XYZ file of C-alpha atoms in Angstrom:
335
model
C -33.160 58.226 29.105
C -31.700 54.814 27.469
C -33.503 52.199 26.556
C -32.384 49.088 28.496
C -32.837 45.370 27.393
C -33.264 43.703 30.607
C -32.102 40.320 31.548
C -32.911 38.970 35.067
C -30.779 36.329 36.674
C -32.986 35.069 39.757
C -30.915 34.346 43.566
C -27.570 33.828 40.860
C -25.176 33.535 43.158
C -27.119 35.175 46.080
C -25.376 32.723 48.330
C -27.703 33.430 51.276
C -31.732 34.270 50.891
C -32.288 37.563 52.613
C -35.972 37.038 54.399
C -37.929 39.387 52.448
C -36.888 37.913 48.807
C -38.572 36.602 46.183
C -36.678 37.355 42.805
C -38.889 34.600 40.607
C -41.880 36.329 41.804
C -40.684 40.014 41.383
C -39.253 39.088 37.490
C -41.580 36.702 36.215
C -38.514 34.709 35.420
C -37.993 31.572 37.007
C -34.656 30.556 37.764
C -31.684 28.572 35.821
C -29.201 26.731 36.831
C -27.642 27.414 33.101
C -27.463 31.549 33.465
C -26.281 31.826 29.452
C -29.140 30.037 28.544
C -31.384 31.758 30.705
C -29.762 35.205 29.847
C -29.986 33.947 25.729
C -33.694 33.334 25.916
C -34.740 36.258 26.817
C -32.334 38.608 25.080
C -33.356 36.407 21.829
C -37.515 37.075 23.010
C -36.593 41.027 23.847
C -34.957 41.388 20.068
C -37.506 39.613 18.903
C -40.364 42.589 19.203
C -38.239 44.635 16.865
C -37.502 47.401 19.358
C -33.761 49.275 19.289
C -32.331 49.262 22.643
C -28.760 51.453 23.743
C -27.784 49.276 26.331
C -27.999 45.594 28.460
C -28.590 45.005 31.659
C -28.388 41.948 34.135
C -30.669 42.223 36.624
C -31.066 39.557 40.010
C -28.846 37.628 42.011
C -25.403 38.838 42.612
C -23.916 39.706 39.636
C -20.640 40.132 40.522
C -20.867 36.917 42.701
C -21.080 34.950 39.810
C -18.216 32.614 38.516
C -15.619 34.976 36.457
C -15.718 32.319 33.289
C -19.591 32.888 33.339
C -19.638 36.719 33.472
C -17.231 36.648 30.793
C -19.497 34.653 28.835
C -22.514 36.575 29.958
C -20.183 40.013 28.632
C -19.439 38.262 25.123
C -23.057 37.075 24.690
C -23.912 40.601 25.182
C -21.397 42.028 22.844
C -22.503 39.019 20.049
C -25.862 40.653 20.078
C -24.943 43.768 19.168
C -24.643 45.724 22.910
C -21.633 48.031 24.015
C -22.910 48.869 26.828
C -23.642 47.051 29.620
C -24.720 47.700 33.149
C -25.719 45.052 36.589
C -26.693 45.005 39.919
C -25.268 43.369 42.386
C -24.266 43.583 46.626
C -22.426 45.767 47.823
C -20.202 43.506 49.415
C -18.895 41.918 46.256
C -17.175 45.514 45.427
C -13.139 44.606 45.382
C -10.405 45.107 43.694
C -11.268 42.487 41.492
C -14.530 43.347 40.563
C -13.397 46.912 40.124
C -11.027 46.010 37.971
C -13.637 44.146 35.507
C -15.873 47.091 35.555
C -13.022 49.262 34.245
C -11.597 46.824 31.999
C -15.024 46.121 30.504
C -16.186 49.668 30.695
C -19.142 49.074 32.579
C -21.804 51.920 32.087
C -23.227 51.452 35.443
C -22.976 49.430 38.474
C -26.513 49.011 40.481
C -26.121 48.538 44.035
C -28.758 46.541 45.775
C -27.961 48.426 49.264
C -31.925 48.312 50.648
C -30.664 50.002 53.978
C -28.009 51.590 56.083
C -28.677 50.595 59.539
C -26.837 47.773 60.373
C -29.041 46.455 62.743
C -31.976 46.538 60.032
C -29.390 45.062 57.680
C -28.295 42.430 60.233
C -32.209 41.885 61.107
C -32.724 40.795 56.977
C -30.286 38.520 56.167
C -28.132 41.469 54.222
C -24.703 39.858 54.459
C -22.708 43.541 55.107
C -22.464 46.810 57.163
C -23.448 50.076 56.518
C -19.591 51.277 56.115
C -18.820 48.412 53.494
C -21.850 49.558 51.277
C -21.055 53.350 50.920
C -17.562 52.551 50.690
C -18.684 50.468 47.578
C -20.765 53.172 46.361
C -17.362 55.345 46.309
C -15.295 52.778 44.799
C -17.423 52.446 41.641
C -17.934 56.305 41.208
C -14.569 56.880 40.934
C -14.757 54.710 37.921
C -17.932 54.487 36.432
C -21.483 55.283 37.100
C -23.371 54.532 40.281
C -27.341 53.657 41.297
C -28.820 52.764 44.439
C -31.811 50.509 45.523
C -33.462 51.550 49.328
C -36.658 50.147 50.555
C -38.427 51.126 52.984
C -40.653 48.754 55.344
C -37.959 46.361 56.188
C -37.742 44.059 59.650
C -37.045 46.641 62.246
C -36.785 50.075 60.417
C -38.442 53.156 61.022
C -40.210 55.365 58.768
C -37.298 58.104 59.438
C -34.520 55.543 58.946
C -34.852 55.195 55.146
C -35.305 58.509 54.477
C -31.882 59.679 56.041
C -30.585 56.718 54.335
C -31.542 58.633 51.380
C -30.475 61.651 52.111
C -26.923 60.351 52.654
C -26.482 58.574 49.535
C -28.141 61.517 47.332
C -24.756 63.445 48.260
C -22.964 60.974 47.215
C -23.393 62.071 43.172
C -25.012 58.856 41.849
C -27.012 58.452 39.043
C -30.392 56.655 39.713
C -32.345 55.272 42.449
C -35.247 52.796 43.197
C -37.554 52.817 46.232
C -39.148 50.020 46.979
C -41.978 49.444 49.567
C -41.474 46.437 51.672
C -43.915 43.503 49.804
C -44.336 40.056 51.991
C -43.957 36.903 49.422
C -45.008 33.773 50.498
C -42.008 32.161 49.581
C -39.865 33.981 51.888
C -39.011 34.044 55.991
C -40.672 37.191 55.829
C -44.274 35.616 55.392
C -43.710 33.000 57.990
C -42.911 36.333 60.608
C -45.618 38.533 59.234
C -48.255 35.144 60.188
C -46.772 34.747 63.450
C -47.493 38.526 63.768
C -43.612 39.626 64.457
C -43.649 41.544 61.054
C -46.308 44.037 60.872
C -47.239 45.020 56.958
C -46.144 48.703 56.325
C -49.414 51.215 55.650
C -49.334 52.713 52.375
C -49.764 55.692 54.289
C -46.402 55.475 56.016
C -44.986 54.036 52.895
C -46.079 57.537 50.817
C -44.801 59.412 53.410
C -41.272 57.386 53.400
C -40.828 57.355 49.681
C -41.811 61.191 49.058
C -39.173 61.871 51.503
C -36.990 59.795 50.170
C -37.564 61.044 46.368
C -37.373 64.617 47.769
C -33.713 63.950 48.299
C -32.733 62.209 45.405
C -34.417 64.764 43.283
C -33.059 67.492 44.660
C -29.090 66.686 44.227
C -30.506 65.333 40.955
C -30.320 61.761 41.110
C -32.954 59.980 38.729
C -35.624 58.147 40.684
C -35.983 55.666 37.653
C -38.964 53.196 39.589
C -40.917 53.725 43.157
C -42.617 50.478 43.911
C -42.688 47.091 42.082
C -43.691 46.460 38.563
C -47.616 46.045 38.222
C -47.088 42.479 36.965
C -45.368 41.990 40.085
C -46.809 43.646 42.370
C -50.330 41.984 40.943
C -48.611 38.331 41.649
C -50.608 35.715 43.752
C -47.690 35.266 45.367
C -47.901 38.609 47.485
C -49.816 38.059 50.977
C -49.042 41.566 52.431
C -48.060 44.546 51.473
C -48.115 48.722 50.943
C -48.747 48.544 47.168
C -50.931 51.180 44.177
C -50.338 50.595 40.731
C -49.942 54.194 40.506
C -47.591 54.813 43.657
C -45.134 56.619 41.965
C -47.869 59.197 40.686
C -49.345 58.890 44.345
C -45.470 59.935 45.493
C -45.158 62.244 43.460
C -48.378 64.283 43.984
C -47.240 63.742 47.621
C -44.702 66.248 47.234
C -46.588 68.839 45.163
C -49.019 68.669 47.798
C -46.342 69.904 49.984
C -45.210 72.718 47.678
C -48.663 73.944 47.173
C -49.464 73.513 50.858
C -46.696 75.810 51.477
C -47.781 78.387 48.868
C -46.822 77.009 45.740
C -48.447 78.610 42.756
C -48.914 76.143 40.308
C -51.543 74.033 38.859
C -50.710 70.387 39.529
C -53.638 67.600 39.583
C -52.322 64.445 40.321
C -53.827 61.426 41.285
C -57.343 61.287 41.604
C -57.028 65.185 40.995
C -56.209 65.485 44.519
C -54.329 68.458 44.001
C -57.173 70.274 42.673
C -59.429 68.893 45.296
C -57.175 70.397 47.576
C -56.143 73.642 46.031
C -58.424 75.112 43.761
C -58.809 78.711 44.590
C -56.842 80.519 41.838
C -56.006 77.131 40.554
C -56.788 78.167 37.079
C -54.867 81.222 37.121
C -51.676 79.209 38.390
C -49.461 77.901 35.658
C -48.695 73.988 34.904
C -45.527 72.414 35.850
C -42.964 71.053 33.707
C -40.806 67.141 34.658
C -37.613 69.655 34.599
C -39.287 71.410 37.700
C -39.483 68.782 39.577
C -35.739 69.339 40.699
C -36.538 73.160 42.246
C -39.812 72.162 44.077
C -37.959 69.322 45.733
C -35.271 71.467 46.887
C -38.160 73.906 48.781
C -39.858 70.393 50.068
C -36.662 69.573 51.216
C -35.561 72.788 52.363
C -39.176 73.473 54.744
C -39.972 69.697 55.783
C -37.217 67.666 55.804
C -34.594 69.119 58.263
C -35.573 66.759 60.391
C -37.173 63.219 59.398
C -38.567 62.440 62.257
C -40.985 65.636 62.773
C -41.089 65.248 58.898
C -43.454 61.673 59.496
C -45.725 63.576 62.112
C -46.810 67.093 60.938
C -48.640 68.351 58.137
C -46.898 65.605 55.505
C -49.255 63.086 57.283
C -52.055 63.837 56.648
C -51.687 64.249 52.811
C -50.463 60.938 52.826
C -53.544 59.869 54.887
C -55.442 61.646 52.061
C -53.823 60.132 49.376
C -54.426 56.783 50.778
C -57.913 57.759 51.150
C -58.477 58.503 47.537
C -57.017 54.842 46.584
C -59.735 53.152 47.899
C -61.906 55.997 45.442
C -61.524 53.426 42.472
C-alpha cells in the first residue's frame, strides 16, 4: 500500500456545516484562512521526520470547492516538494465537467468521495448538500478516469442499522478502490451535540455500530475494495471534544474478528483469536488443529459471510450476528 503524506484542509470551502462535523477536532489541525500556508506547514513538518512517502494527499473541506487559482497552487506546491502523485477528497456534488477535467489534466491518482450515505432523506436530515443519484453518478464519472474511494458512516440522524450496509453493498459493485467506515461521533462543536442534549439524537451502541461496519466491510472486502480505516484516529477519537459516541481504539480489530466469528460460527476451520482472544474463547475445540489465516484470506471468508448472512440486512442485524457483536462489546469493557 502507498505511503501517503497527508495534508488536512479543515471546512475549506465546505460552504455549509453538515450537523455532525467537526474537521479541527477529527485532524488536530486547526483551520486557515491561508490554505498554502496551512498546506506548507505541515508538508514542511511531515518531510521533516525523514520518512519517503509515494504520494500527497489533501484531506478536509471540499477540495474541489476550492478557488481554481488556489488548487493550482496547492498542485504546484505539491509538485515543488518532490510529489507526482496526488490524490483529495472532496463532495460529491462538486463532480463536473470542470473538475473532471482537472483530475485528468493533472492526473489525479485518486479522487475520495466524502458520500457518508445514500438515503436522501438521511442525507437531507444532515446538512449533506446532494441526492443519492448525484453521488453515485459522481462515483462513475471519476472511475472512468481515474481511481475512486468512498467514505460511509454509519449512525447518522435518521438511519438505520440496515441502511448503511446496503449503502455499502451498492457502491462495492461499483469497482472502487478504498473505503472508510466511520461510526457516527457527537462533537460538541456541532448541531449534532445540541440534538443529542435535547435527546432527539440518540448515541449509536457500539454494539449496533460492530454489527453495521462488519456488514459493511463484508461487502467491500468481498468485491475487493480496500477498507483502508474503520473508525476515527485514536488521537481523535481520544479528543475532549467528543461527548457521545460508539468508539474502541481497536474497532477495526473488534470488526474484523466480528466477521471471523461469523465464519467460524458457520463452520469455519481456522484458528483466528482476535480481540481479547474472543475467537478462541468461543471456538476452541480443535482450535489447535485448525490452521491460521492469512490478510489475503480475508477476501474468500467475506464472500461466505456475505454469501450466508447478508442476503438480507435487515434479518442480518437480528439473528445470530447480534449477539457476537453483543459479545464483543462485552469484552471491551474486559480492559
Amino acid at each position: 500500500m502507498a505511503k501517503i503524506l497527508p495534508v488536512f484542509l479543515p471546512f475549506a470551502s465546505c460552504g455549509n456545516k453538515c450537523i455532525f462535523c467537526d474537521q479541527q477536532a477529527i485532524s488536530g489541525v486547526k483551520a486557515e484562512n491561508n490554505l498554502i500556508i496551512l498546506a506548507e506547514n505541515q508538508i514542511k513538518t511531515w518531510l521533516s521526520y525523514g520518512t519517503s512517502y509515494d504520494e500527497i494527499a489533501f484531506y478536509g473541506g471540499n477540495f474541489a470547492a476550492i478557488k481554481s487559482f488556489e488548487r493550482q497552487r496547492l498542485y504546484r506546491l505539491a509538485y515543488d516538494n518532490g510529489f507526482s502523485k496526488i490524490r483529495f477528497s472532496t463532495r460529491p456534488d462538486t463532480i463536473n465537467n470542470e473538475t473532471l477535467a482537472e483530475i485528468k489534466d493533472y492526473n489525479i491518482s485518486l479522487v475520495e468521495l466524502g458520500i457518508q450515505s445514500l438515503d436522501d432523506k438521511v442525507l437531507k436530515a444532515n446538512s449533506r448538500p446532494y441526492t443519492n443519484i448525484q453521488a453515485e453518478k459522481a462515483v462513475d464519472d471519476i472511475l472512468n478516469i481515474t481511481e475512486c474511494g468512498v467514505q460511509l458512516m454509519a449512525g447518522m440522524y435518521k438511519q438505520s442499522l440496515y441502511s448503511c450496509i446496503d449503502d455499502a453493498a451498492l457502491l462495492a459493485k461499483k469497482n472502487i478502490k478504498t473505503a472508510r467506515i466511520y461510526p457516527t461521533q457527537v462533537f460538541k462543536d456541532t448541531a449534532l451535540y445540541g440534538m443529542y442534549l435535547s435527546g432527539e439524537y440518540k448515541a449509536a451502541d457500539l454494539a449496533d455500530m460492530i454489527l453495521a461496519a462488519g456488514g459493511m466491510y463484508a461487502h467491500f472486502t468481498a468485491e475487493n475494495v480496500q477498507v483502508i480505516r474503520m473508525g476515527l484516529p485514536v488521537n481523535a477519537a481520544e479528543n475532549s471534544q467528543i461527548a457521545a459516541g460508539a468508539y474502541h481504539k481497536s474497532f477495526g480489530d473488534i470488526v474484523k474478528t466480528f466477521i471471523m466469528l461469523l465464519y467460524m460460527d458457520m463452520g469455519g476451520h481456522v484458528r483466528y483469536s482476535g480481540f481479547k482472544k474472543t475467537g478462541r474463547k468461543l471456538f476452541s475445540r480443535n482450535y489447535e488443529l485448525y490452521s491460521d489465516i492469512k490478510e489475503s484470506d480475508f477476501k474468500d471468508i467475506c464472500i461466505e459471510v456475505r454469501r450466508n448472512y447478508l442476503e438480507n440486512s435487515k434479518r442480518f442485524i437480528k439473528g445470530q450476528a447480534a449477539s457476537f457483536a453483543c459479545k464483543l462489546k462485552s469484552e471491551t469493557n474486559n480492559r
